[in-house]
Amino acid sequence: MKKKRILLIYYVLFNPGGVARVMTNLANELVEQGHEVEILLLTSKTEAFYSLNKNIKIHTADMFSHWAWGICEFNVKRLKFIPKIQNINSYISHIGVYLLLKNWLLKHHQNYGTIISCWYKISSFLGTFKDIAAKTIAWEHTDYNVGGWLYNKKLRKFYKNLKGIVCINTPSVQYYKHFSRTFFIPNIIGEPFESKNFIPSESKENVISFVGRLDKGKNVGELLEIFEQSNLPKDWILQIIGDGVERNNLEKYVKDKGLEENVCFLGSKNIDEISRLLDKSKIFVSTSLKEGLPTVLVEAMFCSNTLIAYDCNYGPSDIINEKNGFLIPLGDKQMFREKLKYLITNEDIYNSMNKSSYEESQKWKKGKILEKWAEIL
């Protein structure tokens, strides 16, 4: 493949999160293939939470220093009594992002053969700049219904000007194929997961794992209800890896229900720590209300975990099948409890699914994914 100079655009890298992680993985892999890769961030902070190849140059266009953000801060302090002031501020801040991007890219876009936008709002804006749009790939990481009236009804139509659209779940492919060339390309998992060997159950502990932000969307409160009501053997532990705004409420629930001995909150962990924790785990669970493509499910498969997850929009149904776990109708706590207990109390079934889950993970190795990226680049 001909080597290119590629620009990826996102708003931040210093927080742990799915998009930052998979963007870092892709950037590192593209550099390894000989491409020249740069990143534009919409903040002044250039630190990366995940390990970034030292040859990747980072640029910044700080949206928080733009005059539009100053108006938002004034509104919060002085006009907070106005109904829906937060919605008004959201639109004002988006104007600032649009103007920042336009100014920066008009000066620099000639330096790049391909631009990859990692946020649907950025992709929508870039679609309005025809010369820039023609070399821009929209990399969609979330539910295509997000964005409300402005993005769905007014700006999404400019996707027709883009070079292409990369989706991480099949429903999104069906939606976006009406706008431009559309590709289904799963996220790169990479190390420390892809090189793992199968871990049999006798080398694991009686641990159920959750990894993710502790917020309303991840729905961990419902997971705690399911765990409490499942009447599992006393030697089984639920480990919750991650942090977020709901942590205090969740810890209070655990204390009120007397679950301290069986539920542990481990906080945020780096990727190597998560890998080691999942190696010890037997079952991985997710009660998310919405996803793009939950990469952590695939990571858990590489670590020889059997999966149980809600069939939310979108992503789990692209990963979970009858070989590697159970896909539960969204909100069906009773079925979730039944499948969890079924796995734990039927050792032969668990061992079979555990092995199959690891075997399924091999389909998600980065080689095939990078071939698909080479096609669109």
Short mmCIF file of C-alpha atoms in Angstrom, two decimals:
data_model
loop_
_atom_site.label_atom_id
_atom_site.label_comp_id
_atom_site.label_asym_id
_atom_site.label_seq_id
_atom_site.Cartn_x
_atom_site.Cartn_y
_atom_site.Cartn_z
CA MET A 1 0.00 0.00 0.00
CA LYS A 2 1.24 3.49 -0.86
CA LYS A 3 2.36 5.36 2.25
CA LYS A 4 0.21 8.33 3.20
CA ARG A 5 0.21 11.33 5.50
CA ILE A 6 -2.86 10.89 7.69
CA LEU A 7 -4.57 13.24 10.15
CA LEU A 8 -6.90 11.91 12.85
CA ILE A 9 -9.21 14.38 14.62
CA TYR A 10 -10.77 13.95 18.05
CA TYR A 11 -11.39 16.22 21.02
CA VAL A 12 -9.27 14.65 23.79
CA LEU A 13 -6.80 11.84 24.52
CA PHE A 14 -5.97 12.24 28.20
CA ASN A 15 -9.08 10.45 29.56
CA PRO A 16 -9.62 6.69 29.52
CA GLY A 17 -12.35 5.78 27.08
CA GLY A 18 -13.28 3.60 24.14
CA VAL A 19 -12.71 6.10 21.32
CA ALA A 20 -9.38 7.34 22.68
CA ARG A 21 -8.23 3.74 23.04
CA VAL A 22 -9.17 2.50 19.57
CA MET A 23 -7.94 5.69 17.91
CA THR A 24 -4.58 5.27 19.64
CA ASN A 25 -4.43 1.64 18.50
CA LEU A 26 -5.15 2.56 14.89
CA ALA A 27 -2.68 5.47 14.89
CA ASN A 28 0.08 3.24 16.27
CA GLU A 29 -0.61 0.50 13.73
CA LEU A 30 -0.63 2.96 10.81
CA VAL A 31 2.76 4.28 11.90
CA GLU A 32 4.09 0.71 12.07
CA GLN A 33 2.97 0.28 8.46
CA GLY A 34 5.08 3.28 7.45
CA HIS A 35 2.42 5.99 7.26
CA GLU A 36 3.05 9.45 8.64
CA VAL A 37 0.34 10.02 11.25
CA GLU A 38 -0.65 13.21 13.06
CA ILE A 39 -3.50 13.96 15.48
CA LEU A 40 -5.53 17.14 15.92
CA LEU A 41 -7.12 17.56 19.36
CA LEU A 42 -9.78 20.12 20.29
CA THR A 43 -8.13 20.90 23.62
CA SER A 44 -4.81 22.32 24.77
CA LYS A 45 -3.90 19.13 26.66
CA THR A 46 -1.76 16.78 24.61
CA GLU A 47 -1.14 14.02 27.17
CA ALA A 48 -2.36 10.58 26.10
CA PHE A 49 -3.86 8.09 28.56
CA TYR A 50 -2.87 5.19 26.29
CA SER A 51 0.63 4.61 24.95
CA LEU A 52 1.12 6.58 21.74
CA ASN A 53 3.96 6.03 19.26
CA LYS A 54 6.58 8.76 19.74
CA ASN A 55 6.62 9.47 16.00
CA ILE A 56 2.99 10.69 16.06
CA LYS A 57 2.80 14.49 16.09
CA ILE A 58 -0.05 16.12 18.03
CA HIS A 59 -1.64 19.47 17.12
CA THR A 60 -4.20 21.37 19.18
CA ALA A 61 -7.06 23.75 18.43
CA ASP A 62 -8.37 24.53 21.89
CA MET A 63 -12.15 24.91 21.87
CA PHE A 64 -12.06 26.15 25.48
CA SER A 65 -10.08 29.26 24.49
CA HIS A 66 -12.50 30.21 21.71
CA TRP A 67 -14.86 33.17 22.21
CA ALA A 68 -17.85 30.81 21.88
CA TRP A 69 -16.81 28.99 25.04
CA GLY A 70 -16.49 32.32 26.83
CA ILE A 71 -20.14 33.03 26.00
CA CYS A 72 -21.10 29.62 27.39
CA GLU A 73 -19.31 30.33 30.67
CA PHE A 74 -21.04 33.72 30.93
CA ASN A 75 -24.42 32.07 30.33
CA VAL A 76 -23.82 29.51 33.06
CA LYS A 77 -22.88 32.18 35.59
CA ARG A 78 -25.35 34.92 34.71
CA LEU A 79 -28.20 33.40 32.72
CA LYS A 80 -28.69 30.00 34.32
CA PHE A 81 -32.31 30.96 35.11
CA ILE A 82 -33.16 30.79 31.38
CA PRO A 83 -34.95 27.54 30.47
CA LYS A 84 -32.79 25.11 28.45
CA ILE A 85 -29.71 27.32 28.78
CA GLN A 86 -27.55 24.18 28.61
CA ASN A 87 -29.04 23.31 25.22
CA ILE A 88 -28.37 26.84 24.01
CA ASN A 89 -24.79 26.59 25.25
CA SER A 90 -24.36 23.30 23.43
CA TYR A 91 -25.20 24.93 20.10
CA ILE A 92 -22.96 27.93 20.84
CA SER A 93 -20.02 25.68 21.68
CA HIS A 94 -20.59 23.72 18.47
CA ILE A 95 -20.34 26.97 16.50
CA GLY A 96 -16.97 27.50 18.17
CA VAL A 97 -15.80 24.01 17.21
CA TYR A 98 -16.96 24.56 13.62
CA LEU A 99 -15.05 27.85 13.32
CA LEU A 100 -11.93 26.40 14.96
CA LEU A 101 -11.88 23.44 12.61
CA LYS A 102 -12.54 25.59 9.56
CA ASN A 103 -9.71 27.97 10.43
CA TRP A 104 -7.18 25.23 11.22
CA LEU A 105 -8.01 22.96 8.29
CA LEU A 106 -8.12 25.70 5.67
CA LYS A 107 -4.51 26.44 6.66
CA HIS A 108 -3.28 22.86 6.93
CA HIS A 109 -5.47 20.33 5.10
CA GLN A 110 -3.24 20.44 2.02
CA ASN A 111 -0.59 18.65 4.09
CA TYR A 112 -2.66 15.46 4.40
CA GLY A 113 -3.77 12.82 1.95
CA THR A 114 -6.43 11.42 4.28
CA ILE A 115 -8.32 12.85 7.26
CA ILE A 116 -10.07 10.54 9.73
CA SER A 117 -12.72 12.16 11.91
CA CYS A 118 -13.40 10.24 15.12
CA TRP A 119 -16.52 12.12 16.26
CA TYR A 120 -19.82 12.45 14.40
CA LYS A 121 -20.03 16.20 15.12
CA ILE A 122 -16.63 16.78 13.55
CA SER A 123 -17.58 14.58 10.59
CA SER A 124 -20.75 16.62 10.03
CA PHE A 125 -18.79 19.87 10.01
CA LEU A 126 -16.09 18.53 7.68
CA GLY A 127 -18.76 17.39 5.25
CA THR A 128 -19.61 21.06 4.63
CA PHE A 129 -16.05 21.83 3.41
CA LYS A 130 -16.06 20.15 -0.01
CA ASP A 131 -12.32 20.02 -0.69
CA ILE A 132 -11.68 18.69 2.79
CA ALA A 133 -14.67 16.34 2.75
CA ALA A 134 -13.38 14.60 -0.38
CA LYS A 135 -10.46 13.15 1.61
CA THR A 136 -12.26 12.71 4.95
CA ILE A 137 -13.35 9.38 6.41
CA ALA A 138 -16.01 9.53 9.12
CA TRP A 139 -15.23 6.90 11.76
CA GLU A 140 -18.54 6.34 13.55
CA HIS A 141 -18.26 5.12 17.15
CA THR A 142 -21.78 5.47 18.49
CA ASP A 143 -25.48 5.04 17.83
CA TYR A 144 -26.36 6.74 14.53
CA ASN A 145 -29.47 8.25 16.17
CA VAL A 146 -27.40 10.60 18.35
CA GLY A 147 -27.23 14.30 17.70
CA GLY A 148 -30.85 15.35 17.71
CA TRP A 149 -32.42 17.71 15.22
CA LEU A 150 -29.28 19.62 14.21
CA TYR A 151 -27.11 16.65 13.30
CA ASN A 152 -29.72 14.13 12.17
CA LYS A 153 -31.92 16.46 10.12
CA LYS A 154 -29.63 19.27 8.99
CA LEU A 155 -25.96 18.26 9.00
CA ARG A 156 -25.98 14.50 8.40
CA LYS A 157 -26.84 15.06 4.72
CA PHE A 158 -23.33 16.47 4.18
CA TYR A 159 -21.92 12.97 4.73
CA LYS A 160 -22.61 12.50 1.01
CA ASN A 161 -19.50 14.65 0.36
CA LEU A 162 -17.18 12.42 2.41
CA LYS A 163 -14.65 9.99 1.00
CA GLY A 164 -16.17 7.21 3.07
CA ILE A 165 -17.74 6.12 6.34
CA VAL A 166 -16.39 3.45 8.69
CA CYS A 167 -18.94 1.82 11.01
CA ILE A 168 -18.29 -0.53 13.91
CA ASN A 169 -21.67 -2.28 13.91
CA THR A 170 -23.92 -3.65 11.17
CA PRO A 171 -27.05 -1.51 11.83
CA SER A 172 -24.92 1.60 11.28
CA VAL A 173 -23.69 0.23 7.96
CA GLN A 174 -27.27 -0.18 6.80
CA TYR A 175 -28.05 3.41 7.81
CA TYR A 176 -24.97 5.17 6.44
CA LYS A 177 -24.71 3.31 3.12
CA HIS A 178 -27.35 5.70 1.75
CA PHE A 179 -24.95 8.64 2.24
CA SER A 180 -21.55 7.47 1.02
CA ARG A 181 -19.26 4.47 0.60
CA THR A 182 -19.64 2.60 3.87
CA PHE A 183 -17.45 -0.07 5.47
CA PHE A 184 -17.91 -2.36 8.47
CA ILE A 185 -14.55 -2.37 10.26
CA PRO A 186 -14.38 -3.56 13.89
CA ASN A 187 -12.07 -1.83 16.32
CA ILE A 188 -8.49 -3.02 16.69
CA ILE A 189 -7.94 -4.84 19.97
CA GLY A 190 -4.17 -5.34 19.83
CA GLU A 191 -1.96 -6.06 22.79
CA PRO A 192 -1.83 -7.12 25.54
CA PHE A 193 -4.81 -9.24 24.42
CA GLU A 194 -4.16 -10.72 20.99
CA SER A 195 -1.11 -12.80 21.94
CA LYS A 196 -2.82 -14.56 24.85
CA ASN A 197 -3.19 -18.32 25.01
CA PHE A 198 -6.34 -20.05 26.20
CA ILE A 199 -6.77 -19.95 30.01
CA PRO A 200 -8.67 -22.98 31.37
CA SER A 201 -11.13 -22.58 34.24
CA GLU A 202 -8.83 -24.30 36.76
CA SER A 203 -6.38 -21.43 36.28
CA LYS A 204 -9.08 -18.85 37.01
CA GLU A 205 -10.95 -17.65 40.08
CA ASN A 206 -14.68 -17.46 40.77
CA VAL A 207 -14.88 -13.89 39.50
CA ILE A 208 -17.47 -12.05 37.40
CA SER A 209 -16.12 -8.87 35.78
CA PHE A 210 -17.47 -5.56 34.56
CA VAL A 211 -15.26 -2.94 32.89
CA GLY A 212 -16.49 0.54 31.96
CA ARG A 213 -17.52 4.00 33.07
CA LEU A 214 -19.77 4.16 36.09
CA ASP A 215 -22.51 6.30 34.58
CA LYS A 216 -26.20 5.99 33.78
CA GLY A 217 -25.60 4.58 30.32
CA LYS A 218 -23.58 1.63 31.57
CA ASN A 219 -26.47 0.78 33.91
CA VAL A 220 -24.29 -0.78 36.62
CA GLY A 221 -27.00 -0.28 39.24
CA GLU A 222 -29.11 -2.86 37.41
CA LEU A 223 -26.12 -5.19 37.29
CA LEU A 224 -25.82 -4.96 41.07
CA GLU A 225 -29.53 -5.79 41.43
CA ILE A 226 -29.06 -8.84 39.21
CA PHE A 227 -26.03 -10.00 41.17
CA GLU A 228 -27.76 -9.53 44.52
CA GLN A 229 -30.91 -11.40 43.45
CA SER A 230 -29.14 -14.31 41.73
CA ASN A 231 -28.38 -16.19 44.97
CA LEU A 232 -24.97 -17.27 43.72
CA PRO A 233 -22.56 -19.37 45.76
CA LYS A 234 -20.86 -17.27 48.42
CA ASP A 235 -17.40 -17.75 46.93
CA TRP A 236 -18.26 -15.79 43.75
CA ILE A 237 -17.07 -12.17 43.45
CA LEU A 238 -18.22 -9.34 41.19
CA GLN A 239 -15.32 -7.02 40.35
CA ILE A 240 -16.19 -3.61 38.94
CA ILE A 241 -13.33 -1.98 37.04
CA GLY A 242 -13.82 1.69 36.20
CA ASP A 243 -14.87 4.97 37.71
CA GLY A 244 -17.47 7.64 37.15
CA VAL A 245 -20.20 9.88 38.50
CA GLU A 246 -22.35 7.00 39.74
CA ARG A 247 -19.66 5.35 41.86
CA ASN A 248 -20.79 6.78 45.22
CA ASN A 249 -24.40 5.73 44.60
CA LEU A 250 -23.31 2.24 43.58
CA GLU A 251 -21.06 1.83 46.60
CA LYS A 252 -23.91 2.94 48.85
CA TYR A 253 -26.19 0.32 47.28
CA VAL A 254 -23.60 -2.39 47.93
CA LYS A 255 -23.22 -1.28 51.55
CA ASP A 256 -26.98 -1.05 52.12
CA LYS A 257 -27.48 -4.56 50.74
CA GLY A 258 -24.59 -6.04 52.72
CA LEU A 259 -22.66 -7.07 49.60
CA GLU A 260 -19.23 -5.71 50.59
CA GLU A 261 -17.71 -9.19 50.78
CA ASN A 262 -18.80 -10.09 47.26
CA VAL A 263 -18.59 -6.83 45.28
CA CYS A 264 -15.36 -4.89 44.90
CA PHE A 265 -14.85 -1.52 43.23
CA LEU A 266 -11.35 -1.39 41.75
CA GLY A 267 -11.48 2.06 40.13
CA SER A 268 -9.80 2.98 36.85
CA LYS A 269 -7.02 0.68 35.70
CA ASN A 270 -4.57 0.84 32.83
CA ILE A 271 -4.91 -1.65 30.01
CA ASP A 272 -2.25 -4.04 31.34
CA GLU A 273 -3.95 -4.12 34.74
CA ILE A 274 -7.33 -4.77 33.10
CA SER A 275 -5.79 -7.60 31.10
CA ARG A 276 -4.44 -9.29 34.23
CA LEU A 277 -7.76 -8.90 36.05
CA LEU A 278 -9.69 -10.43 33.16
CA ASP A 279 -7.24 -13.33 33.02
CA LYS A 280 -8.44 -14.35 36.49
CA SER A 281 -12.10 -13.79 35.66
CA LYS A 282 -14.47 -16.48 34.38
CA ILE A 283 -17.50 -14.46 33.26
CA PHE A 284 -17.79 -10.99 31.78
CA VAL A 285 -21.08 -9.08 32.11
CA SER A 286 -22.56 -5.93 30.60
CA THR A 287 -25.91 -4.24 31.26
CA SER A 288 -25.30 -1.21 29.03
CA LEU A 289 -28.32 0.63 27.66
CA LYS A 290 -26.47 1.78 24.53
CA GLU A 291 -23.15 0.97 22.84
CA GLY A 292 -21.28 1.48 19.59
CA LEU A 293 -19.20 -1.67 19.52
CA PRO A 294 -18.26 -2.73 23.08
CA THR A 295 -14.62 -3.58 22.48
CA VAL A 296 -14.26 -4.77 26.05
CA LEU A 297 -16.44 -7.79 25.20
CA VAL A 298 -13.85 -8.89 22.66
CA GLU A 299 -11.01 -8.21 25.11
CA ALA A 300 -12.78 -10.45 27.62
CA MET A 301 -12.99 -13.20 24.99
CA PHE A 302 -9.24 -13.02 24.42
CA CYS A 303 -8.93 -13.50 28.21
CA SER A 304 -11.09 -16.65 28.02
CA ASN A 305 -14.23 -15.19 29.59
CA THR A 306 -17.77 -16.30 28.78
CA LEU A 307 -20.04 -13.32 27.99
CA ILE A 308 -23.46 -12.26 29.23
CA ALA A 309 -24.79 -8.91 28.01
CA TYR A 310 -27.94 -6.99 27.26
CA ASP A 311 -28.82 -6.86 23.57
CA CYS A 312 -28.69 -3.07 23.45
CA ASN A 313 -28.31 -0.82 20.41
CA TYR A 314 -25.73 -1.43 19.05
CA GLY A 315 -22.84 -3.89 19.00
CA PRO A 316 -23.31 -6.81 21.41
CA SER A 317 -25.25 -8.76 18.78
CA ASP A 318 -22.25 -8.48 16.43
CA ILE A 319 -20.06 -10.17 19.07
CA ILE A 320 -22.12 -12.57 21.18
CA ASN A 321 -23.51 -15.83 19.82
CA GLU A 322 -24.51 -19.24 21.13
CA LYS A 323 -20.85 -20.32 21.29
CA ASN A 324 -19.39 -17.57 23.48
CA GLY A 325 -22.20 -16.48 25.78
CA PHE A 326 -25.74 -15.22 26.18
CA LEU A 327 -27.42 -12.18 24.64
CA ILE A 328 -30.21 -11.00 26.95
CA PRO A 329 -33.19 -8.89 25.83
CA LEU A 330 -32.68 -5.36 27.12
CA GLY A 331 -34.07 -5.02 30.64
CA ASP A 332 -34.86 -8.72 31.16
CA LYS A 333 -33.28 -9.05 34.60
CA GLN A 334 -34.87 -12.42 35.24
CA MET A 335 -33.29 -14.02 32.16
CA PHE A 336 -29.96 -12.38 33.02
CA ARG A 337 -30.10 -13.94 36.50
CA GLU A 338 -31.07 -17.32 35.08
CA LYS A 339 -28.20 -17.42 32.55
CA LEU A 340 -25.68 -16.21 35.12
CA LYS A 341 -26.68 -18.93 37.58
CA TYR A 342 -26.86 -21.50 34.79
CA LEU A 343 -23.24 -20.87 33.83
CA ILE A 344 -22.01 -20.95 37.40
CA THR A 345 -23.83 -24.15 38.39
CA ASN A 346 -23.13 -26.13 35.19
CA GLU A 347 -19.39 -26.65 35.05
CA ASP A 348 -19.35 -28.64 31.80
CA ILE A 349 -21.42 -26.01 29.99
CA TYR A 350 -19.19 -23.24 31.32
CA ASN A 351 -15.98 -25.04 30.31
CA SER A 352 -17.29 -25.61 26.79
CA MET A 353 -18.37 -21.98 26.32
CA ASN A 354 -15.18 -20.72 27.91
CA LYS A 355 -13.08 -22.55 25.30
CA SER A 356 -15.38 -21.50 22.48
CA SER A 357 -15.26 -17.88 23.59
CA TYR A 358 -11.48 -17.84 23.33
CA GLU A 359 -11.64 -19.50 19.90
CA GLU A 360 -14.15 -16.88 18.73
CA SER A 361 -11.76 -14.11 19.79
CA GLN A 362 -9.27 -15.16 17.12
CA LYS A 363 -11.64 -13.81 14.45
CA TRP A 364 -11.07 -10.32 15.86
CA LYS A 365 -7.30 -10.16 15.43
CA LYS A 366 -5.91 -6.97 13.94
CA GLY A 367 -4.52 -8.41 10.70
CA LYS A 368 -7.90 -8.68 8.98
CA ILE A 369 -9.02 -5.33 10.39
CA LEU A 370 -5.95 -3.54 9.03
CA GLU A 371 -6.57 -5.07 5.60
CA LYS A 372 -10.00 -3.41 5.59
CA TRP A 373 -8.48 -0.05 6.58
CA ALA A 374 -5.94 -0.40 3.76
CA GLU A 375 -8.83 -0.81 1.31
CA ILE A 376 -10.49 2.47 2.28
CA LEU A 377 -7.28 4.45 2.75
#
